[in-house]
Amino acid sequence: MGTSHRSGFLKKTNDGGRLIITTFIGVLIGYFVGRSFQSVSFSKIHLPTSISTSFDIAGKEENINQISESPFSNGSSPRIYVSTNPRGAELLPPGIVVSESDFFLRRLWGEPSEDLKKKPKYLLTITVGLNQKKNIDRMVKKFSEDFQIMLFHYDGQTSQWDEFEWSKSAIHVSIRRQTKWWYAKRFLHPDVVAAYEYIFIWDEDLGVEHFNGDKYMELVKKHGLDISQPGLEPNNGLTWQMTKRRGDQEVHKVTEEKPGWCSDPHLPPCAAYALHLSLLSSLSLCCL
């Protein structure tokens, strides 16, 4: 009996020792594992929403600090990352996200050297329907290769324009039954059109018998006009005096309209910039 009692005591002692040793080893392992996790960014761990919510703030603050210290966000380059960006955008490397774009055509395959040899300086946009196809063809041919052509199709028909060679390098946007300003506000974003010196926003039914795009640009630059419209022929029965061509000067900025039409000639709709050229006919042009 004595021997059995002593052996039972020894067994309990050994069990207690093993428990202490196991606990110590577990604490030690947990310590080293915890230390290793300190270098891991929470923004790179995908957790369920209910769990990861508390980590988002810390992760974003850390990313903001990292972005602000990187060469990509110094004074010479725009800062791409903002707190409202979707999660993951802050991980994109420089060169993938840019602040500006353009309408210059690129190759579908091949080398970058195969891109446009000459980039257009101006952008001509026209809101068109198929019934004005012949007039648009005459209109586009009045502009040189310095102009990029962009057509907004309000009737949804685009493939019928392929008969014109210039149409193959034009940009076609098709949304039914919309106006030119609807298109302009949605497709002429400042970050896209910043690559062009001037933007022309035209209607489809304009006469261009005596128009010359390059001559017009010469006068725009000569007089430093930011917004302008060609003068229209006086015999076209126009309503506004401001749009009529004057034969005695190249440009007029103030026009006297009919009594009661303008409360202040320096404010819209009576303040205008019209270029008076003998080569211009029925046109409505806006250079922004």
PDB file of C-alpha atoms in Angstrom:
ATOM      1  CA  MET A   1       0.000   0.000   0.000  1.00  0.00           C
ATOM      2  CA  GLY A   2       2.820   2.360   0.839  1.00  0.00           C
ATOM      3  CA  THR A   3       4.428   1.823  -2.523  1.00  0.00           C
ATOM      4  CA  SER A   4       1.195   2.430  -4.375  1.00  0.00           C
ATOM      5  CA  HIS A   5       0.631   5.698  -2.479  1.00  0.00           C
ATOM      6  CA  ARG A   6       4.089   6.988  -3.328  1.00  0.00           C
ATOM      7  CA  SER A   7       3.744   6.060  -7.006  1.00  0.00           C
ATOM      8  CA  GLY A   8       0.414   7.915  -7.183  1.00  0.00           C
ATOM      9  CA  PHE A   9       2.015  11.010  -5.654  1.00  0.00           C
ATOM     10  CA  LEU A  10       4.819  10.923  -8.197  1.00  0.00           C
ATOM     11  CA  LYS A  11       2.326  10.662 -11.069  1.00  0.00           C
ATOM     12  CA  LYS A  12       0.466  13.783  -9.956  1.00  0.00           C
ATOM     13  CA  THR A  13       3.750  15.633  -9.601  1.00  0.00           C
ATOM     14  CA  ASN A  14       4.796  14.714 -13.158  1.00  0.00           C
ATOM     15  CA  ASP A  15       1.421  15.829 -14.563  1.00  0.00           C
ATOM     16  CA  GLY A  16       1.761  19.202 -12.871  1.00  0.00           C
ATOM     17  CA  GLY A  17       5.258  19.678 -14.239  1.00  0.00           C
ATOM     18  CA  ARG A  18       4.167  18.892 -17.759  1.00  0.00           C
ATOM     19  CA  LEU A  19       1.318  21.428 -17.451  1.00  0.00           C
ATOM     20  CA  ILE A  20       3.727  24.157 -16.332  1.00  0.00           C
ATOM     21  CA  ILE A  21       6.195  23.384 -19.123  1.00  0.00           C
ATOM     22  CA  THR A  22       3.419  23.307 -21.779  1.00  0.00           C
ATOM     23  CA  THR A  23       2.048  26.642 -20.574  1.00  0.00           C
ATOM     24  CA  PHE A  24       5.494  28.221 -20.664  1.00  0.00           C
ATOM     25  CA  ILE A  25       6.182  26.986 -24.193  1.00  0.00           C
ATOM     26  CA  GLY A  26       2.766  28.243 -25.388  1.00  0.00           C
ATOM     27  CA  VAL A  27       3.402  31.695 -23.940  1.00  0.00           C
ATOM     28  CA  LEU A  28       6.849  31.777 -25.570  1.00  0.00           C
ATOM     29  CA  ILE A  29       5.476  30.771 -28.982  1.00  0.00           C
ATOM     30  CA  GLY A  30       2.675  33.313 -28.700  1.00  0.00           C
ATOM     31  CA  TYR A  31       5.196  36.046 -27.908  1.00  0.00           C
ATOM     32  CA  PHE A  32       7.302  35.367 -31.010  1.00  0.00           C
ATOM     33  CA  VAL A  33       4.234  35.021 -33.244  1.00  0.00           C
ATOM     34  CA  GLY A  34       2.911  38.325 -31.946  1.00  0.00           C
ATOM     35  CA  ARG A  35       6.219  40.049 -32.622  1.00  0.00           C
ATOM     36  CA  SER A  36       6.243  38.815 -36.203  1.00  0.00           C
ATOM     37  CA  PHE A  37       2.725  40.202 -36.853  1.00  0.00           C
ATOM     38  CA  GLN A  38       3.785  43.736 -35.937  1.00  0.00           C
ATOM     39  CA  SER A  39       5.459  44.157 -39.337  1.00  0.00           C
ATOM     40  CA  VAL A  40       2.390  43.048 -41.284  1.00  0.00           C
ATOM     41  CA  SER A  41       0.122  45.827 -42.678  1.00  0.00           C
ATOM     42  CA  PHE A  42      -3.532  45.269 -41.871  1.00  0.00           C
ATOM     43  CA  SER A  43      -4.452  46.693 -45.264  1.00  0.00           C
ATOM     44  CA  LYS A  44      -3.019  43.532 -46.857  1.00  0.00           C
ATOM     45  CA  ILE A  45      -5.104  41.143 -44.762  1.00  0.00           C
ATOM     46  CA  HIS A  46      -8.576  40.360 -46.088  1.00  0.00           C
ATOM     47  CA  LEU A  47     -10.898  39.855 -43.134  1.00  0.00           C
ATOM     48  CA  PRO A  48     -14.678  39.730 -42.866  1.00  0.00           C
ATOM     49  CA  THR A  49     -16.280  43.169 -42.639  1.00  0.00           C
ATOM     50  CA  SER A  50     -17.384  42.686 -39.051  1.00  0.00           C
ATOM     51  CA  ILE A  51     -13.818  41.901 -38.003  1.00  0.00           C
ATOM     52  CA  SER A  52     -11.815  44.237 -40.244  1.00  0.00           C
ATOM     53  CA  THR A  53     -13.765  47.454 -39.564  1.00  0.00           C
ATOM     54  CA  SER A  54     -11.611  48.317 -36.566  1.00  0.00           C
ATOM     55  CA  PHE A  55      -8.449  47.786 -38.621  1.00  0.00           C
ATOM     56  CA  ASP A  56      -9.436  50.035 -41.553  1.00  0.00           C
ATOM     57  CA  ILE A  57      -8.683  53.348 -39.859  1.00  0.00           C
ATOM     58  CA  ALA A  58      -5.235  52.321 -38.693  1.00  0.00           C
ATOM     59  CA  GLY A  59      -4.417  50.812 -42.078  1.00  0.00           C
ATOM     60  CA  LYS A  60      -5.514  53.908 -44.014  1.00  0.00           C
ATOM     61  CA  GLU A  61      -3.621  56.271 -41.724  1.00  0.00           C
ATOM     62  CA  GLU A  62      -0.477  54.230 -42.207  1.00  0.00           C
ATOM     63  CA  ASN A  63      -0.980  54.198 -46.000  1.00  0.00           C
ATOM     64  CA  ILE A  64      -1.507  57.972 -46.096  1.00  0.00           C
ATOM     65  CA  ASN A  65       1.787  58.484 -44.286  1.00  0.00           C
ATOM     66  CA  GLN A  66       3.548  56.118 -46.658  1.00  0.00           C
ATOM     67  CA  ILE A  67       2.111  57.827 -49.751  1.00  0.00           C
ATOM     68  CA  SER A  68       2.969  61.322 -48.527  1.00  0.00           C
ATOM     69  CA  GLU A  69       6.596  60.302 -48.050  1.00  0.00           C
ATOM     70  CA  SER A  70       6.955  58.605 -51.448  1.00  0.00           C
ATOM     71  CA  PRO A  71       8.581  60.339 -54.455  1.00  0.00           C
ATOM     72  CA  PHE A  72       5.326  59.921 -56.400  1.00  0.00           C
ATOM     73  CA  SER A  73       3.485  62.402 -54.172  1.00  0.00           C
ATOM     74  CA  ASN A  74       6.097  65.138 -53.917  1.00  0.00           C
ATOM     75  CA  GLY A  75       5.542  68.678 -55.114  1.00  0.00           C
ATOM     76  CA  SER A  76       6.277  67.848 -58.761  1.00  0.00           C
ATOM     77  CA  SER A  77       3.549  65.196 -59.131  1.00  0.00           C
ATOM     78  CA  PRO A  78      -0.155  65.176 -58.215  1.00  0.00           C
ATOM     79  CA  ARG A  79      -1.115  63.194 -55.146  1.00  0.00           C
ATOM     80  CA  ILE A  80      -3.243  60.310 -56.375  1.00  0.00           C
ATOM     81  CA  TYR A  81      -4.387  58.742 -53.112  1.00  0.00           C
ATOM     82  CA  VAL A  82      -7.177  60.377 -51.112  1.00  0.00           C
ATOM     83  CA  SER A  83      -9.206  58.995 -48.239  1.00  0.00           C
ATOM     84  CA  THR A  84     -12.264  58.549 -50.462  1.00  0.00           C
ATOM     85  CA  ASN A  85     -10.489  56.190 -52.861  1.00  0.00           C
ATOM     86  CA  PRO A  86     -11.732  52.597 -52.850  1.00  0.00           C
ATOM     87  CA  ARG A  87      -9.760  50.194 -50.708  1.00  0.00           C
ATOM     88  CA  GLY A  88      -6.782  48.898 -52.636  1.00  0.00           C
ATOM     89  CA  ALA A  89      -6.229  51.986 -54.803  1.00  0.00           C
ATOM     90  CA  GLU A  90      -3.432  53.144 -52.503  1.00  0.00           C
ATOM     91  CA  LEU A  91      -1.450  50.024 -53.421  1.00  0.00           C
ATOM     92  CA  LEU A  92      -1.242  50.883 -57.153  1.00  0.00           C
ATOM     93  CA  PRO A  93       2.309  51.813 -58.202  1.00  0.00           C
ATOM     94  CA  PRO A  94       3.156  55.094 -59.981  1.00  0.00           C
ATOM     95  CA  GLY A  95       2.367  55.090 -63.692  1.00  0.00           C
ATOM     96  CA  ILE A  96      -0.870  53.106 -63.488  1.00  0.00           C
ATOM     97  CA  VAL A  97      -2.977  55.964 -62.117  1.00  0.00           C
ATOM     98  CA  VAL A  98      -2.546  59.365 -63.799  1.00  0.00           C
ATOM     99  CA  SER A  99      -4.283  62.695 -63.280  1.00  0.00           C
ATOM    100  CA  GLU A 100      -4.876  63.463 -66.977  1.00  0.00           C
ATOM    101  CA  SER A 101      -5.691  61.625 -70.198  1.00  0.00           C
ATOM    102  CA  ASP A 102      -6.529  62.581 -73.804  1.00  0.00           C
ATOM    103  CA  PHE A 103      -8.244  61.434 -76.994  1.00  0.00           C
ATOM    104  CA  PHE A 104      -5.035  60.605 -78.864  1.00  0.00           C
ATOM    105  CA  LEU A 105      -5.365  57.285 -80.650  1.00  0.00           C
ATOM    106  CA  ARG A 106      -3.022  54.435 -79.639  1.00  0.00           C
ATOM    107  CA  ARG A 107      -2.012  51.248 -81.376  1.00  0.00           C
ATOM    108  CA  LEU A 108      -3.843  48.044 -80.479  1.00  0.00           C
ATOM    109  CA  TRP A 109      -0.533  46.153 -80.610  1.00  0.00           C
ATOM    110  CA  GLY A 110       3.062  46.890 -81.541  1.00  0.00           C
ATOM    111  CA  GLU A 111       5.552  49.443 -80.251  1.00  0.00           C
ATOM    112  CA  PRO A 112       4.806  52.861 -78.704  1.00  0.00           C
ATOM    113  CA  SER A 113       6.683  54.428 -81.614  1.00  0.00           C
ATOM    114  CA  GLU A 114       3.757  53.366 -83.821  1.00  0.00           C
ATOM    115  CA  ASP A 115       1.403  55.778 -82.052  1.00  0.00           C
ATOM    116  CA  LEU A 116       0.393  59.078 -83.631  1.00  0.00           C
ATOM    117  CA  LYS A 117       3.336  60.749 -85.348  1.00  0.00           C
ATOM    118  CA  LYS A 118       1.710  64.156 -84.945  1.00  0.00           C
ATOM    119  CA  LYS A 119      -0.617  64.916 -82.060  1.00  0.00           C
ATOM    120  CA  PRO A 120      -3.512  67.265 -82.916  1.00  0.00           C
ATOM    121  CA  LYS A 121      -3.509  70.633 -81.167  1.00  0.00           C
ATOM    122  CA  TYR A 122      -7.254  71.292 -81.304  1.00  0.00           C
ATOM    123  CA  LEU A 123     -10.411  69.278 -80.711  1.00  0.00           C
ATOM    124  CA  LEU A 124     -13.474  69.650 -82.959  1.00  0.00           C
ATOM    125  CA  THR A 125     -16.690  68.112 -81.615  1.00  0.00           C
ATOM    126  CA  ILE A 126     -19.941  67.997 -83.598  1.00  0.00           C
ATOM    127  CA  THR A 127     -23.314  66.631 -82.502  1.00  0.00           C
ATOM    128  CA  VAL A 128     -24.599  64.830 -85.587  1.00  0.00           C
ATOM    129  CA  GLY A 129     -27.373  62.812 -87.165  1.00  0.00           C
ATOM    130  CA  LEU A 130     -27.129  60.763 -90.336  1.00  0.00           C
ATOM    131  CA  ASN A 131     -29.345  63.157 -92.324  1.00  0.00           C
ATOM    132  CA  GLN A 132     -26.574  65.793 -92.131  1.00  0.00           C
ATOM    133  CA  LYS A 133     -23.833  63.428 -93.262  1.00  0.00           C
ATOM    134  CA  LYS A 134     -22.913  65.342 -96.426  1.00  0.00           C
ATOM    135  CA  ASN A 135     -22.730  68.681 -94.640  1.00  0.00           C
ATOM    136  CA  ILE A 136     -20.538  67.189 -91.904  1.00  0.00           C
ATOM    137  CA  ASP A 137     -18.186  65.858 -94.575  1.00  0.00           C
ATOM    138  CA  ARG A 138     -17.855  69.356 -96.050  1.00  0.00           C
ATOM    139  CA  MET A 139     -17.382  70.788 -92.588  1.00  0.00           C
ATOM    140  CA  VAL A 140     -14.626  68.417 -91.474  1.00  0.00           C
ATOM    141  CA  LYS A 141     -12.664  69.023 -94.676  1.00  0.00           C
ATOM    142  CA  LYS A 142     -12.346  72.688 -93.691  1.00  0.00           C
ATOM    143  CA  PHE A 143     -10.005  71.666 -90.871  1.00  0.00           C
ATOM    144  CA  SER A 144      -6.393  70.547 -91.099  1.00  0.00           C
ATOM    145  CA  GLU A 145      -4.708  67.576 -89.423  1.00  0.00           C
ATOM    146  CA  ASP A 146      -4.110  69.810 -86.395  1.00  0.00           C
ATOM    147  CA  PHE A 147      -7.735  69.094 -85.429  1.00  0.00           C
ATOM    148  CA  GLN A 148      -8.969  65.906 -83.762  1.00  0.00           C
ATOM    149  CA  ILE A 149     -12.535  65.089 -84.897  1.00  0.00           C
ATOM    150  CA  MET A 150     -15.078  63.816 -82.366  1.00  0.00           C
ATOM    151  CA  LEU A 151     -18.694  63.055 -83.357  1.00  0.00           C
ATOM    152  CA  PHE A 152     -21.575  62.777 -80.898  1.00  0.00           C
ATOM    153  CA  HIS A 153     -24.299  60.661 -82.532  1.00  0.00           C
ATOM    154  CA  TYR A 154     -27.775  61.500 -81.221  1.00  0.00           C
ATOM    155  CA  ASP A 155     -29.465  59.022 -83.594  1.00  0.00           C
ATOM    156  CA  GLY A 156     -27.364  55.986 -82.632  1.00  0.00           C
ATOM    157  CA  GLN A 157     -26.059  55.428 -86.190  1.00  0.00           C
ATOM    158  CA  THR A 158     -22.281  55.248 -86.483  1.00  0.00           C
ATOM    159  CA  SER A 159     -21.256  52.549 -88.973  1.00  0.00           C
ATOM    160  CA  GLN A 160     -22.759  54.514 -91.913  1.00  0.00           C
ATOM    161  CA  TRP A 161     -19.992  57.095 -91.536  1.00  0.00           C
ATOM    162  CA  ASP A 162     -17.283  54.619 -92.539  1.00  0.00           C
ATOM    163  CA  GLU A 163     -17.529  55.730 -96.170  1.00  0.00           C
ATOM    164  CA  PHE A 164     -15.489  58.811 -95.241  1.00  0.00           C
ATOM    165  CA  GLU A 165     -11.787  58.245 -94.804  1.00  0.00           C
ATOM    166  CA  TRP A 166     -11.524  60.838 -92.014  1.00  0.00           C
ATOM    167  CA  SER A 167     -14.216  58.992 -90.042  1.00  0.00           C
ATOM    168  CA  LYS A 168     -11.878  56.028 -89.508  1.00  0.00           C
ATOM    169  CA  SER A 169      -9.624  58.149 -87.290  1.00  0.00           C
ATOM    170  CA  ALA A 170     -12.453  60.131 -85.674  1.00  0.00           C
ATOM    171  CA  ILE A 171     -13.867  59.412 -82.224  1.00  0.00           C
ATOM    172  CA  HIS A 172     -17.514  58.340 -82.238  1.00  0.00           C
ATOM    173  CA  VAL A 173     -19.761  58.586 -79.180  1.00  0.00           C
ATOM    174  CA  SER A 174     -23.308  57.300 -79.580  1.00  0.00           C
ATOM    175  CA  ILE A 175     -26.155  58.039 -77.146  1.00  0.00           C
ATOM    176  CA  ARG A 176     -29.628  58.598 -78.544  1.00  0.00           C
ATOM    177  CA  ARG A 177     -31.586  61.839 -78.306  1.00  0.00           C
ATOM    178  CA  GLN A 178     -29.143  64.032 -76.377  1.00  0.00           C
ATOM    179  CA  THR A 179     -27.959  67.597 -76.962  1.00  0.00           C
ATOM    180  CA  LYS A 180     -24.419  68.829 -77.535  1.00  0.00           C
ATOM    181  CA  TRP A 181     -24.121  70.221 -73.999  1.00  0.00           C
ATOM    182  CA  TRP A 182     -25.280  66.903 -72.535  1.00  0.00           C
ATOM    183  CA  TYR A 183     -22.369  65.253 -74.384  1.00  0.00           C
ATOM    184  CA  ALA A 184     -19.937  68.029 -73.515  1.00  0.00           C
ATOM    185  CA  LYS A 185     -20.549  67.844 -69.778  1.00  0.00           C
ATOM    186  CA  ARG A 186     -20.026  64.092 -69.728  1.00  0.00           C
ATOM    187  CA  PHE A 187     -17.304  63.449 -72.306  1.00  0.00           C
ATOM    188  CA  LEU A 188     -15.251  66.661 -72.375  1.00  0.00           C
ATOM    189  CA  HIS A 189     -13.876  66.431 -68.853  1.00  0.00           C
ATOM    190  CA  PRO A 190     -11.107  68.969 -68.139  1.00  0.00           C
ATOM    191  CA  ASP A 191      -8.630  66.202 -67.261  1.00  0.00           C
ATOM    192  CA  VAL A 192      -9.183  64.678 -70.729  1.00  0.00           C
ATOM    193  CA  VAL A 193      -9.284  67.767 -72.954  1.00  0.00           C
ATOM    194  CA  ALA A 194      -6.381  69.523 -71.202  1.00  0.00           C
ATOM    195  CA  ALA A 195      -4.115  68.176 -73.948  1.00  0.00           C
ATOM    196  CA  TYR A 196      -5.752  70.480 -76.530  1.00  0.00           C
ATOM    197  CA  GLU A 197      -5.205  74.211 -76.908  1.00  0.00           C
ATOM    198  CA  TYR A 198      -8.779  74.916 -78.031  1.00  0.00           C
ATOM    199  CA  ILE A 199     -12.058  73.004 -78.141  1.00  0.00           C
ATOM    200  CA  PHE A 200     -14.594  73.611 -80.915  1.00  0.00           C
ATOM    201  CA  ILE A 201     -18.200  72.691 -80.118  1.00  0.00           C
ATOM    202  CA  TRP A 202     -20.258  72.869 -83.320  1.00  0.00           C
ATOM    203  CA  ASP A 203     -23.782  72.175 -84.514  1.00  0.00           C
ATOM    204  CA  GLU A 204     -24.340  69.920 -87.506  1.00  0.00           C
ATOM    205  CA  ASP A 205     -26.205  72.343 -89.792  1.00  0.00           C
ATOM    206  CA  LEU A 206     -23.592  75.078 -90.124  1.00  0.00           C
ATOM    207  CA  GLY A 207     -22.498  76.548 -93.415  1.00  0.00           C
ATOM    208  CA  VAL A 208     -18.764  76.508 -94.061  1.00  0.00           C
ATOM    209  CA  GLU A 209     -18.502  77.694 -97.649  1.00  0.00           C
ATOM    210  CA  HIS A 210     -16.022  80.460 -96.793  1.00  0.00           C
ATOM    211  CA  PHE A 211     -14.543  79.084 -93.572  1.00  0.00           C
ATOM    212  CA  ASN A 212     -10.925  78.161 -92.924  1.00  0.00           C
ATOM    213  CA  GLY A 213     -10.011  76.540 -89.600  1.00  0.00           C
ATOM    214  CA  ASP A 214      -6.353  77.545 -89.569  1.00  0.00           C
ATOM    215  CA  LYS A 215      -7.138  81.184 -90.489  1.00  0.00           C
ATOM    216  CA  TYR A 216      -9.654  81.313 -87.688  1.00  0.00           C
ATOM    217  CA  MET A 217      -7.096  80.043 -85.175  1.00  0.00           C
ATOM    218  CA  GLU A 218      -4.644  82.718 -86.290  1.00  0.00           C
ATOM    219  CA  LEU A 219      -7.155  85.435 -85.338  1.00  0.00           C
ATOM    220  CA  VAL A 220      -8.090  83.752 -82.068  1.00  0.00           C
ATOM    221  CA  LYS A 221      -4.452  83.752 -80.982  1.00  0.00           C
ATOM    222  CA  LYS A 222      -3.757  87.218 -82.392  1.00  0.00           C
ATOM    223  CA  HIS A 223      -6.489  88.777 -80.224  1.00  0.00           C
ATOM    224  CA  GLY A 224      -5.992  86.463 -77.232  1.00  0.00           C
ATOM    225  CA  LEU A 225      -9.576  85.163 -77.201  1.00  0.00           C
ATOM    226  CA  ASP A 226     -10.450  82.435 -74.722  1.00  0.00           C
ATOM    227  CA  ILE A 227     -14.100  82.192 -75.839  1.00  0.00           C
ATOM    228  CA  SER A 228     -15.117  83.233 -79.339  1.00  0.00           C
ATOM    229  CA  GLN A 229     -17.619  82.773 -82.138  1.00  0.00           C
ATOM    230  CA  PRO A 230     -17.244  83.531 -85.852  1.00  0.00           C
ATOM    231  CA  GLY A 231     -19.224  86.439 -87.193  1.00  0.00           C
ATOM    232  CA  LEU A 232     -22.209  85.445 -89.321  1.00  0.00           C
ATOM    233  CA  GLU A 233     -23.135  86.966 -92.652  1.00  0.00           C
ATOM    234  CA  PRO A 234     -25.417  90.004 -92.043  1.00  0.00           C
ATOM    235  CA  ASN A 235     -27.891  88.926 -94.737  1.00  0.00           C
ATOM    236  CA  ASN A 236     -28.884  85.695 -92.978  1.00  0.00           C
ATOM    237  CA  GLY A 237     -31.730  87.286 -91.032  1.00  0.00           C
ATOM    238  CA  LEU A 238     -30.133  86.776 -87.620  1.00  0.00           C
ATOM    239  CA  THR A 239     -31.763  87.936 -84.385  1.00  0.00           C
ATOM    240  CA  TRP A 240     -28.738  89.065 -82.368  1.00  0.00           C
ATOM    241  CA  GLN A 241     -26.533  91.919 -83.556  1.00  0.00           C
ATOM    242  CA  MET A 242     -23.587  90.491 -81.633  1.00  0.00           C
ATOM    243  CA  THR A 243     -23.299  87.515 -83.991  1.00  0.00           C
ATOM    244  CA  LYS A 244     -23.246  89.554 -87.229  1.00  0.00           C
ATOM    245  CA  ARG A 245     -20.018  90.139 -89.103  1.00  0.00           C
ATOM    246  CA  ARG A 246     -18.756  93.704 -89.371  1.00  0.00           C
ATOM    247  CA  GLY A 247     -16.712  94.639 -92.386  1.00  0.00           C
ATOM    248  CA  ASP A 248     -14.756  97.413 -90.682  1.00  0.00           C
ATOM    249  CA  GLN A 249     -12.915  95.384 -88.016  1.00  0.00           C
ATOM    250  CA  GLU A 250     -11.639  91.902 -87.230  1.00  0.00           C
ATOM    251  CA  VAL A 251     -13.108  91.564 -83.741  1.00  0.00           C
ATOM    252  CA  HIS A 252     -15.850  93.243 -81.728  1.00  0.00           C
ATOM    253  CA  LYS A 253     -16.443  92.682 -78.027  1.00  0.00           C
ATOM    254  CA  VAL A 254     -19.373  95.021 -77.318  1.00  0.00           C
ATOM    255  CA  THR A 255     -22.546  95.285 -79.405  1.00  0.00           C
ATOM    256  CA  GLU A 256     -25.626  97.455 -79.070  1.00  0.00           C
ATOM    257  CA  GLU A 257     -28.712  95.283 -79.348  1.00  0.00           C
ATOM    258  CA  LYS A 258     -32.348  96.244 -79.823  1.00  0.00           C
ATOM    259  CA  PRO A 259     -33.873  98.464 -77.111  1.00  0.00           C
ATOM    260  CA  GLY A 260     -34.765  96.480 -73.998  1.00  0.00           C
ATOM    261  CA  TRP A 261     -32.790  93.373 -75.003  1.00  0.00           C
ATOM    262  CA  CYS A 262     -29.684  94.024 -72.912  1.00  0.00           C
ATOM    263  CA  SER A 263     -29.581  95.583 -69.483  1.00  0.00           C
ATOM    264  CA  ASP A 264     -25.765  95.553 -69.500  1.00  0.00           C
ATOM    265  CA  PRO A 265     -23.728  95.045 -72.717  1.00  0.00           C
ATOM    266  CA  HIS A 266     -20.848  93.633 -70.666  1.00  0.00           C
ATOM    267  CA  LEU A 267     -22.913  90.736 -69.243  1.00  0.00           C
ATOM    268  CA  PRO A 268     -24.461  87.661 -70.890  1.00  0.00           C
ATOM    269  CA  PRO A 269     -26.274  87.198 -73.124  1.00  0.00           C
ATOM    270  CA  CYS A 270     -25.093  90.427 -74.761  1.00  0.00           C
ATOM    271  CA  ALA A 271     -21.344  90.260 -74.080  1.00  0.00           C
ATOM    272  CA  ALA A 272     -19.780  88.502 -77.046  1.00  0.00           C
ATOM    273  CA  TYR A 273     -16.581  87.905 -78.964  1.00  0.00           C
ATOM    274  CA  ALA A 274     -17.205  87.625 -82.715  1.00  0.00           C
ATOM    275  CA  LEU A 275     -14.520  87.422 -85.377  1.00  0.00           C
ATOM    276  CA  HIS A 276     -15.488  89.405 -88.460  1.00  0.00           C
ATOM    277  CA  LEU A 277     -14.033  87.703 -91.476  1.00  0.00           C
ATOM    278  CA  SER A 278     -15.136  87.766 -95.073  1.00  0.00           C
ATOM    279  CA  LEU A 279     -14.285  84.062 -95.220  1.00  0.00           C
ATOM    280  CA  LEU A 280     -16.890  83.119 -92.596  1.00  0.00           C
ATOM    281  CA  SER A 281     -20.510  82.312 -93.321  1.00  0.00           C
ATOM    282  CA  SER A 282     -23.261  80.737 -91.170  1.00  0.00           C
ATOM    283  CA  LEU A 283     -21.327  79.339 -88.223  1.00  0.00           C
ATOM    284  CA  SER A 284     -21.733  78.847 -84.521  1.00  0.00           C
ATOM    285  CA  LEU A 285     -18.386  78.121 -82.908  1.00  0.00           C
ATOM    286  CA  CYS A 286     -17.275  78.036 -79.328  1.00  0.00           C
ATOM    287  CA  CYS A 287     -13.618  77.809 -78.415  1.00  0.00           C
ATOM    288  CA  LEU A 288     -13.077  76.985 -74.731  1.00  0.00           C
TER     289      LEU A 288
END
